[in-house]
Amino acid sequence: MTTTTKQDHVLIFDTTLRDGEQSPGATMTHEEKLEIAAMLDEMGVDIIEAGFPIASEGDFNAVSEIARNAKNSVICGLSRANFKDIDRNWEAIRHAKRPRIHTFIGTSPLHRAIPNLTMDEMADRIHETVTHARNLCDNVQWSPMDATRTEHDYLCRVVEIAIKAGATTINIPDTVGYTAPRESADLIRMLIDRVPGADEVVFATHCHNDLGMATANSLAAVEAGARQIECTINGLGERAGNTALEEVVMALRVRNDIMPYTTGIDTTKIMGLSRRVATVSGFPVQFNKAIVGKNAFLHESGIHQDGVLKNVETFEIMKPADIGLNEDNIVLGKHSGRAALRSKLGALGIELGQNQLNDVFVRFKDLADRKKEVYDDDLIALVRVTEDATPDRLELKSLKVICGTGGQSADMVMTVDGVEKSASTTGDGPVDASFNAVKEIFPHTAKLELYQVSAVTKGTDAQATVSVRLNEDGRIVTGSNADTDTVVASVKAYIHALNRLLVRRDKVGTNADAREISYKDVS
């Protein structure tokens, strides 16, 4: 029987609900956060960073409810280096079975200049705030933001101060994704060798993916002695994102011959969580994404296909079933009933209440009448459209589009707060004409930053999934929709984003999100 020791076990710290949600436009609803947290808990994630409690009432309430509901995971909240943040954090997580306070401050020269603190003043601040956090909670994580660009002598000094003040986990963030794997390993190794008390705490690594090296940097840090990896589902996060949970977990599993470390993750939950996060965040997974991309287990080359048919190990280093992917993409059709639909959704990691199932079933039947076969990705797209909790102040009633060599025009009827309005517009193509009609019916200043179309499945009758991103004075929202008519899907995605924007407008001043919290305020 193989036993696992503390030295070879790696803790998985998931920050999808905090760092992941800071991706522009990735804001999740309260219910979505609770659902993702429950799935992470069930998956075996060791620590869930549930949010930034001081950021808003919404974030506080979500963190607090996640803390009360968690069955196994440590529930962690983030706070800046001030007593107000830390107290609010503790108030949110205190009812968890296993709470953790995470506090941070930027220690590099660039970040020290923001609060205008000298090295000594910052050292005192770290001692005061970590001590305060430890007096509230016996599980305290401290992070020197931008650690990889902090002078080594000063980094050793402040890490030692944090340990003496009671920190039990020291997280070393590569905040701007600048580090290379060798540097990541050398930094962890240096801290463990030089800092007194380093053997009494867990060292963690938090890597951003700006240069595409986040996963490699995290694994290199583990090789050097780090025993906690901070990551997100699908690598979601600010800018280019973070270390992807599915990548580090599967890398440690598949290459256990040279990286003999274990995690407590149930890998069969990976695909379900990946798809769910993609749905609620509005950030679709790129087709060639490692582990969870649509093409990760597909083979088109004749040589590859021939090899896989003879022996799957010729071109696959893991089984689809290892990550919870159903190898048989069972097809549903117009004669399928609710029981089959519920079973199929369950196999995809999607659990719906009866009312939600009924809504999805209506859309499923409508789609099945227009398509011969309904695939897994069709169902995921239907769920994404059906369950968004954003109130529909704007709704498309009808759309007629004329396009061709003679010009493009759109005749549209929408309801705005229940009142029907119509417009007839022209444009540079059918989608542009339709968007112009929306603007005429509902004038706004939001700028279209992203318009993306992808076919969900194959064939001329395939559903098109359309994603749009709008920016209004720094408020960024995403919208998505799927339909066999690309223009209709485009308009509904656009209206979906506008509905979300209206919700964001209402929240300004009372429920700002973590992106609107200044790291300068550490007083």
C-alpha positions as semicolon CSV with decimal commas, in nm:
position;residue;x (nm);y (nm);z (nm)
1;M;0,000;0,000;0,000
2;T;0,139;0,342;-0,102
3;T;0,133;0,609;0,166
4;T;0,136;0,983;0,106
5;T;0,356;1,204;0,320
6;K;0,333;1,575;0,383
7;Q;0,648;1,617;0,176
8;D;0,504;1,472;-0,146
9;H;0,145;1,602;-0,125
10;V;0,065;1,925;-0,311
11;L;-0,227;2,139;-0,193
12;I;-0,454;2,283;-0,462
13;F;-0,568;2,640;-0,392
14;D;-0,839;2,744;-0,638
15;T;-0,898;3,115;-0,691
16;T;-1,150;3,098;-0,978
17;L;-1,406;3,285;-0,768
18;R;-1,162;3,565;-0,683
19;D;-0,878;3,608;-0,933
20;G;-1,071;3,431;-1,207
21;E;-1,371;3,658;-1,165
22;Q;-1,146;3,960;-1,211
23;S;-1,125;3,880;-1,583
24;P;-1,296;4,167;-1,766
25;G;-1,661;4,071;-1,812
26;A;-1,641;3,748;-1,610
27;T;-1,859;3,858;-1,318
28;M;-2,068;3,570;-1,182
29;T;-2,404;3,590;-1,007
30;H;-2,443;3,496;-0,640
31;E;-2,604;3,163;-0,730
32;E;-2,332;3,083;-0,984
33;K;-2,059;3,144;-0,725
34;L;-2,230;2,910;-0,479
35;E;-2,264;2,644;-0,746
36;I;-1,899;2,664;-0,857
37;A;-1,782;2,658;-0,495
38;A;-1,987;2,343;-0,426
39;M;-1,839;2,175;-0,734
40;L;-1,484;2,268;-0,628
41;D;-1,552;2,133;-0,278
42;E;-1,685;1,807;-0,418
43;M;-1,389;1,782;-0,656
44;G;-1,146;1,778;-0,364
45;V;-0,992;2,126;-0,389
46;D;-0,798;2,187;-0,066
47;I;-0,851;2,563;-0,042
48;I;-1,116;2,773;-0,217
49;E;-1,047;3,145;-0,232
50;A;-1,411;3,248;-0,238
51;G;-1,370;3,620;-0,298
52;F;-1,264;3,962;-0,175
53;P;-1,516;4,037;0,106
54;I;-1,439;4,410;0,137
55;A;-1,500;4,467;-0,235
56;S;-1,880;4,476;-0,215
57;E;-2,184;4,354;-0,026
58;G;-2,236;4,101;-0,303
59;D;-1,886;3,958;-0,264
60;F;-1,918;3,953;0,116
61;N;-2,250;3,769;0,103
62;A;-2,120;3,513;-0,147
63;V;-1,806;3,442;0,058
64;S;-2,011;3,417;0,377
65;E;-2,260;3,169;0,230
66;I;-1,985;2,963;0,067
67;A;-1,812;2,947;0,407
68;R;-2,129;2,820;0,576
69;N;-2,198;2,561;0,304
70;A;-1,850;2,414;0,250
71;K;-1,816;2,052;0,357
72;N;-1,445;1,977;0,318
73;S;-1,245;2,263;0,164
74;V;-1,074;2,540;0,355
75;I;-1,257;2,864;0,270
76;C;-1,032;3,162;0,220
77;G;-1,101;3,532;0,170
78;L;-0,860;3,795;0,040
79;S;-0,777;4,120;0,219
80;R;-0,533;4,405;0,177
81;A;-0,284;4,495;0,450
82;N;-0,517;4,693;0,675
83;F;-0,728;4,607;0,978
84;K;-1,059;4,705;0,814
85;D;-1,008;4,461;0,526
86;I;-0,894;4,182;0,756
87;D;-1,185;4,229;0,998
88;R;-1,437;4,224;0,712
89;N;-1,267;3,914;0,573
90;W;-1,290;3,734;0,905
91;E;-1,655;3,829;0,943
92;A;-1,727;3,661;0,607
93;I;-1,533;3,337;0,661
94;R;-1,559;3,283;1,036
95;H;-1,844;3,031;1,010
96;A;-1,651;2,797;0,780
97;K;-1,545;2,464;0,926
98;R;-1,193;2,551;0,815
99;P;-1,145;2,928;0,756
100;R;-0,833;3,102;0,624
101;I;-0,744;3,472;0,607
102;H;-0,530;3,570;0,308
103;T;-0,367;3,912;0,328
104;F;-0,120;4,075;0,088
105;I;0,084;4,383;0,012
106;G;0,302;4,475;-0,287
107;T;0,670;4,448;-0,190
108;S;0,858;4,529;-0,512
109;P;1,002;4,881;-0,561
110;L;0,720;4,964;-0,802
111;H;0,452;4,854;-0,556
112;R;0,615;5,006;-0,249
113;A;0,590;5,342;-0,424
114;I;0,209;5,320;-0,450
115;P;0,136;5,361;-0,075
116;N;0,461;5,561;-0,043
117;L;0,604;5,337;0,229
118;T;0,971;5,294;0,308
119;M;1,110;4,944;0,346
120;D;1,098;4,975;0,725
121;E;0,745;5,117;0,724
122;M;0,623;4,834;0,503
123;A;0,796;4,577;0,724
124;D;0,613;4,721;1,025
125;R;0,283;4,713;0,836
126;I;0,334;4,346;0,750
127;H;0,406;4,258;1,112
128;E;0,100;4,447;1,237
129;T;-0,147;4,311;0,985
130;V;-0,032;3,948;0,989
131;T;-0,036;3,955;1,369
132;H;-0,389;4,097;1,363
133;A;-0,503;3,828;1,118
134;R;-0,346;3,551;1,329
135;N;-0,521;3,680;1,641
136;L;-0,849;3,622;1,458
137;C;-0,773;3,296;1,276
138;D;-0,513;3,023;1,321
139;N;-0,482;2,972;0,943
140;V;-0,323;3,279;0,782
141;Q;-0,174;3,311;0,435
142;W;0,048;3,606;0,348
143;S;0,151;3,717;-0,001
144;P;0,417;3,968;-0,107
145;M;0,255;4,090;-0,431
146;D;0,504;4,112;-0,719
147;A;0,742;3,893;-0,519
148;T;0,936;3,788;-0,829
149;R;1,045;4,152;-0,886
150;T;1,125;4,220;-0,521
151;E;1,488;4,248;-0,408
152;H;1,590;3,908;-0,269
153;D;1,729;4,040;0,059
154;Y;1,416;4,240;0,127
155;L;1,191;3,951;0,026
156;C;1,370;3,723;0,273
157;R;1,332;3,990;0,541
158;V;0,956;4,038;0,500
159;V;0,887;3,664;0,462
160;E;1,066;3,608;0,794
161;I;0,858;3,885;0,954
162;A;0,534;3,731;0,827
163;I;0,632;3,387;0,958
164;K;0,722;3,527;1,301
165;A;0,391;3,718;1,306
166;G;0,201;3,392;1,263
167;A;0,155;3,325;0,891
168;T;0,113;2,954;0,824
169;T;0,133;2,976;0,442
170;I;0,369;3,200;0,246
171;N;0,253;3,255;-0,111
172;I;0,504;3,380;-0,367
173;P;0,317;3,547;-0,657
174;D;0,455;3,606;-1,003
175;T;0,204;3,889;-1,035
176;V;0,292;3,998;-1,388
177;G;0,385;3,660;-1,536
178;Y;0,746;3,767;-1,593
179;T;0,932;3,474;-1,438
180;A;1,082;3,174;-1,621
181;P;1,067;2,821;-1,471
182;R;1,429;2,814;-1,358
183;E;1,384;3,148;-1,178
184;S;1,062;3,026;-1,017
185;A;1,239;2,723;-0,873
186;D;1,546;2,922;-0,767
187;L;1,333;3,177;-0,581
188;I;1,146;2,915;-0,378
189;R;1,466;2,727;-0,307
190;M;1,640;3,048;-0,195
191;L;1,361;3,139;0,048
192;I;1,351;2,790;0,200
193;D;1,730;2,793;0,244
194;R;1,768;3,147;0,377
195;V;1,460;3,233;0,583
196;P;1,451;3,119;0,948
197;G;1,133;2,924;1,019
198;A;1,075;2,836;0,653
199;D;1,052;2,468;0,745
200;E;0,749;2,543;0,967
201;V;0,524;2,688;0,694
202;V;0,386;2,587;0,356
203;F;0,527;2,774;0,058
204;A;0,283;2,842;-0,223
205;T;0,318;2,963;-0,581
206;H;0,077;3,188;-0,773
207;C;0,175;3,231;-1,138
208;H;0,022;3,447;-1,409
209;N;0,038;3,345;-1,772
210;D;0,149;3,663;-1,950
211;L;0,437;3,482;-2,121
212;G;0,260;3,146;-2,139
213;M;0,472;2,990;-1,863
214;A;0,233;2,983;-1,565
215;T;0,191;2,605;-1,546
216;A;0,563;2,541;-1,603
217;N;0,653;2,799;-1,335
218;S;0,414;2,639;-1,085
219;L;0,552;2,291;-1,141
220;A;0,910;2,421;-1,117
221;A;0,824;2,581;-0,782
222;V;0,690;2,246;-0,658
223;E;1,013;2,077;-0,761
224;A;1,197;2,335;-0,548
225;G;0,982;2,279;-0,239
226;A;0,653;2,467;-0,280
227;R;0,364;2,255;-0,161
228;Q;0,065;2,465;-0,264
229;I;-0,030;2,568;-0,618
230;E;-0,269;2,858;-0,670
231;C;-0,471;2,812;-0,987
232;T;-0,806;2,859;-1,160
233;I;-1,039;2,648;-1,372
234;N;-0,952;2,697;-1,741
235;G;-0,670;2,932;-1,633
236;L;-0,927;3,210;-1,595
237;G;-0,785;3,535;-1,456
238;E;-0,667;3,887;-1,516
239;R;-0,491;3,967;-1,845
240;A;-0,363;3,636;-1,986
241;G;-0,494;3,438;-1,689
242;N;-0,340;3,209;-1,430
243;T;-0,204;2,860;-1,388
244;A;-0,483;2,627;-1,499
245;L;-0,594;2,377;-1,234
246;E;-0,658;2,105;-1,490
247;E;-0,308;2,142;-1,635
248;V;-0,108;2,113;-1,312
249;V;-0,324;1,836;-1,170
250;M;-0,306;1,623;-1,483
251;A;0,064;1,698;-1,532
252;L;0,135;1,570;-1,181
253;R;-0,079;1,264;-1,250
254;V;0,051;1,174;-1,596
255;R;0,419;1,252;-1,522
256;N;0,426;1,111;-1,171
257;D;0,736;0,918;-1,278
258;I;0,948;1,235;-1,266
259;M;0,721;1,450;-1,044
260;P;0,628;1,213;-0,761
261;Y;0,368;1,434;-0,597
262;T;0,003;1,375;-0,524
263;T;-0,311;1,589;-0,503
264;G;-0,652;1,511;-0,363
265;I;-0,835;1,611;-0,680
266;D;-1,101;1,386;-0,833
267;T;-0,993;1,436;-1,192
268;T;-1,316;1,294;-1,332
269;K;-1,482;1,621;-1,223
270;I;-1,249;1,833;-1,438
271;M;-1,447;1,846;-1,761
272;G;-1,777;1,919;-1,592
273;L;-1,624;2,208;-1,397
274;S;-1,443;2,341;-1,701
275;R;-1,763;2,356;-1,903
276;R;-1,960;2,504;-1,615
277;V;-1,707;2,782;-1,552
278;A;-1,697;2,856;-1,925
279;T;-2,075;2,885;-1,920
280;V;-2,118;3,113;-1,618
281;S;-1,814;3,330;-1,691
282;G;-1,892;3,382;-2,060
283;F;-1,535;3,284;-2,148
284;P;-1,546;2,989;-2,392
285;V;-1,257;2,744;-2,378
286;Q;-1,029;2,766;-2,681
287;F;-1,053;2,454;-2,896
288;N;-0,686;2,361;-2,859
289;K;-0,668;2,428;-2,484
290;A;-0,464;2,163;-2,304
291;I;-0,668;1,896;-2,124
292;V;-1,016;2,051;-2,164
293;G;-1,019;2,197;-2,516
294;K;-1,267;2,060;-2,767
295;N;-0,980;1,927;-2,981
296;A;-0,774;1,781;-2,695
297;F;-0,878;1,425;-2,782
298;L;-0,961;1,464;-3,152
299;H;-0,747;1,332;-3,437
300;E;-0,779;1,436;-3,800
301;S;-0,448;1,333;-3,952
302;G;-0,476;0,998;-4,128
303;I;-0,160;0,870;-3,962
304;H;-0,289;0,973;-3,619
305;Q;-0,633;0,824;-3,678
306;D;-0,484;0,495;-3,795
307;G;-0,256;0,480;-3,493
308;V;-0,531;0,561;-3,242
309;L;-0,762;0,300;-3,392
310;K;-0,493;0,036;-3,349
311;N;-0,373;0,151;-3,007
312;V;-0,503;0,469;-2,845
313;E;-0,175;0,516;-2,656
314;T;0,009;0,590;-2,981
315;F;-0,117;0,950;-2,974
316;E;-0,294;0,996;-2,641
317;I;-0,112;1,022;-2,308
318;M;-0,431;1,014;-2,099
319;K;-0,782;0,881;-2,135
320;P;-1,080;1,112;-2,189
321;A;-1,251;0,931;-1,903
322;D;-0,969;1,043;-1,670
323;I;-1,106;1,398;-1,682
324;G;-1,472;1,298;-1,690
325;L;-1,514;1,325;-2,066
326;N;-1,771;1,087;-2,205
327;E;-1,588;0,901;-2,481
328;D;-1,914;0,826;-2,657
329;N;-2,061;1,158;-2,765
330;I;-2,417;1,024;-2,737
331;V;-2,654;1,208;-2,965
332;L;-3,000;1,321;-2,861
333;G;-3,280;1,392;-3,107
334;K;-3,632;1,525;-3,129
335;H;-3,777;1,202;-2,986
336;S;-3,567;1,220;-2,667
337;G;-3,754;1,296;-2,345
338;R;-3,683;1,485;-2,023
339;A;-3,530;1,183;-1,851
340;A;-3,276;1,136;-2,130
341;L;-3,200;1,506;-2,129
342;R;-3,150;1,514;-1,752
343;S;-2,927;1,205;-1,769
344;K;-2,717;1,353;-2,046
345;L;-2,679;1,686;-1,866
346;G;-2,578;1,497;-1,551
347;A;-2,306;1,316;-1,745
348;L;-2,180;1,658;-1,854
349;G;-2,161;1,773;-1,492
350;I;-2,469;1,996;-1,517
351;E;-2,738;1,960;-1,251
352;L;-3,056;2,164;-1,302
353;G;-3,364;2,222;-1,093
354;Q;-3,699;2,117;-1,237
355;N;-3,792;2,464;-1,360
356;Q;-3,453;2,513;-1,525
357;L;-3,477;2,165;-1,680
358;N;-3,818;2,249;-1,821
359;D;-3,682;2,570;-1,979
360;V;-3,386;2,386;-2,130
361;F;-3,615;2,108;-2,252
362;V;-3,834;2,356;-2,444
363;R;-3,525;2,500;-2,614
364;F;-3,388;2,151;-2,674
365;K;-3,709;2,041;-2,852
366;D;-3,707;2,357;-3,063
367;L;-3,345;2,294;-3,162
368;A;-3,407;1,925;-3,229
369;D;-3,682;2,019;-3,475
370;R;-3,427;2,225;-3,668
371;K;-3,129;1,989;-3,636
372;K;-3,103;1,619;-3,704
373;E;-2,874;1,558;-3,409
374;V;-2,811;1,747;-3,084
375;Y;-2,462;1,702;-2,944
376;D;-2,301;1,766;-2,603
377;D;-2,182;2,113;-2,699
378;D;-2,530;2,201;-2,828
379;L;-2,669;2,120;-2,483
380;I;-2,403;2,325;-2,307
381;A;-2,488;2,620;-2,529
382;L;-2,860;2,577;-2,451
383;V;-2,792;2,577;-2,077
384;R;-2,580;2,891;-2,111
385;V;-2,866;3,072;-2,284
386;T;-3,142;2,943;-2,056
387;E;-3,009;2,993;-1,708
388;D;-2,861;3,341;-1,707
389;A;-3,020;3,517;-1,412
390;T;-2,986;3,867;-1,558
391;P;-3,329;4,041;-1,567
392;D;-3,443;4,095;-1,925
393;R;-3,533;4,463;-1,949
394;L;-3,455;4,437;-2,319
395;E;-3,599;4,158;-2,531
396;L;-3,601;4,078;-2,902
397;K;-3,951;4,017;-3,036
398;S;-3,890;3,987;-3,411
399;L;-3,617;4,041;-3,668
400;K;-3,627;4,048;-4,046
401;V;-3,298;4,091;-4,231
402;I;-3,234;4,152;-4,601
403;C;-2,882;4,097;-4,731
404;G;-2,712;4,050;-5,062
405;T;-2,545;4,250;-5,336
406;G;-2,824;4,509;-5,325
407;G;-2,752;4,616;-4,967
408;Q;-2,828;4,508;-4,612
409;S;-3,113;4,617;-4,386
410;A;-3,285;4,508;-4,066
411;D;-3,643;4,548;-3,945
412;M;-3,660;4,487;-3,571
413;V;-3,915;4,489;-3,291
414;M;-3,792;4,491;-2,929
415;T;-3,948;4,548;-2,590
416;V;-3,778;4,797;-2,358
417;D;-3,911;4,764;-2,003
418;G;-4,219;4,597;-2,146
419;V;-4,285;4,862;-2,414
420;E;-4,265;4,754;-2,779
421;K;-4,041;4,963;-3,003
422;S;-3,939;4,915;-3,365
423;A;-3,667;5,032;-3,602
424;S;-3,560;4,987;-3,964
425;T;-3,190;5,038;-4,028
426;T;-2,913;4,967;-4,276
427;G;-2,554;4,867;-4,220
428;D;-2,236;4,714;-4,353
429;G;-2,366;4,358;-4,346
430;P;-2,665;4,192;-4,177
431;V;-2,512;4,186;-3,828
432;D;-2,408;4,552;-3,844
433;A;-2,756;4,650;-3,968
434;S;-2,916;4,454;-3,684
435;F;-2,687;4,605;-3,420
436;N;-2,769;4,950;-3,556
437;A;-3,139;4,869;-3,506
438;V;-3,072;4,778;-3,142
439;K;-2,887;5,109;-3,094
440;E;-3,174;5,304;-3,249
441;I;-3,429;5,136;-3,024
442;F;-3,209;5,155;-2,714
443;P;-2,946;5,433;-2,747
444;H;-2,630;5,375;-2,544
445;T;-2,259;5,464;-2,538
446;A;-2,118;5,114;-2,483
447;K;-1,843;5,021;-2,726
448;L;-1,826;4,678;-2,886
449;E;-1,483;4,536;-2,791
450;L;-1,530;4,177;-2,902
451;Y;-1,753;3,994;-3,148
452;Q;-1,683;3,623;-3,181
453;V;-1,871;3,351;-3,368
454;S;-1,805;2,979;-3,348
455;A;-1,995;2,677;-3,474
456;V;-2,097;2,457;-3,182
457;T;-2,117;2,141;-3,393
458;K;-2,068;2,036;-3,753
459;G;-2,292;2,080;-4,056
460;T;-2,484;2,359;-4,224
461;D;-2,757;2,324;-3,961
462;A;-2,511;2,370;-3,675
463;Q;-2,581;2,611;-3,393
464;A;-2,366;2,922;-3,390
465;T;-2,249;3,047;-3,053
466;V;-2,189;3,421;-3,050
467;S;-2,003;3,608;-2,777
468;V;-1,984;3,986;-2,749
469;R;-1,804;4,213;-2,504
470;L;-1,915;4,570;-2,435
471;N;-1,735;4,846;-2,248
472;E;-1,917;5,146;-2,106
473;D;-1,694;5,382;-1,906
474;G;-1,488;5,093;-1,771
475;R;-1,785;4,870;-1,697
476;I;-1,715;4,556;-1,900
477;V;-1,980;4,293;-1,967
478;T;-2,009;3,989;-2,189
479;G;-2,312;3,839;-2,357
480;S;-2,361;3,513;-2,543
481;N;-2,628;3,324;-2,730
482;A;-2,662;3,020;-2,952
483;D;-2,896;2,972;-3,247
484;T;-2,895;2,801;-3,585
485;D;-2,939;3,154;-3,728
486;T;-2,610;3,339;-3,678
487;V;-2,767;3,684;-3,710
488;V;-3,035;3,604;-3,451
489;A;-2,769;3,462;-3,217
490;S;-2,563;3,780;-3,267
491;V;-2,852;4,013;-3,183
492;K;-2,955;3,810;-2,878
493;A;-2,594;3,803;-2,753
494;Y;-2,575;4,180;-2,798
495;I;-2,902;4,230;-2,608
496;H;-2,786;3,984;-2,342
497;A;-2,476;4,199;-2,283
498;L;-2,687;4,516;-2,267
499;N;-2,912;4,357;-2,005
500;R;-2,605;4,273;-1,800
501;L;-2,478;4,627;-1,845
502;L;-2,804;4,765;-1,706
503;V;-2,758;4,547;-1,399
504;R;-2,400;4,672;-1,358
505;R;-2,521;5,033;-1,384
506;D;-2,760;4,973;-1,097
507;K;-2,482;4,831;-0,881
508;V;-2,237;5,121;-0,917
509;G;-2,165;5,280;-0,580
510;T;-2,331;5,007;-0,372
511;N;-2,197;4,682;-0,508
512;A;-1,876;4,754;-0,695
513;D;-1,666;4,451;-0,775
514;A;-1,308;4,364;-0,692
515;R;-1,176;4,531;-1,009
516;E;-1,287;4,866;-0,867
517;I;-1,096;4,827;-0,539
518;S;-0,767;5,017;-0,527
519;Y;-0,462;4,833;-0,400
520;K;-0,321;5,173;-0,306
521;D;-0,555;5,191;-0,007
522;V;-0,356;4,998;0,250
523;S;-0,389;5,246;0,535
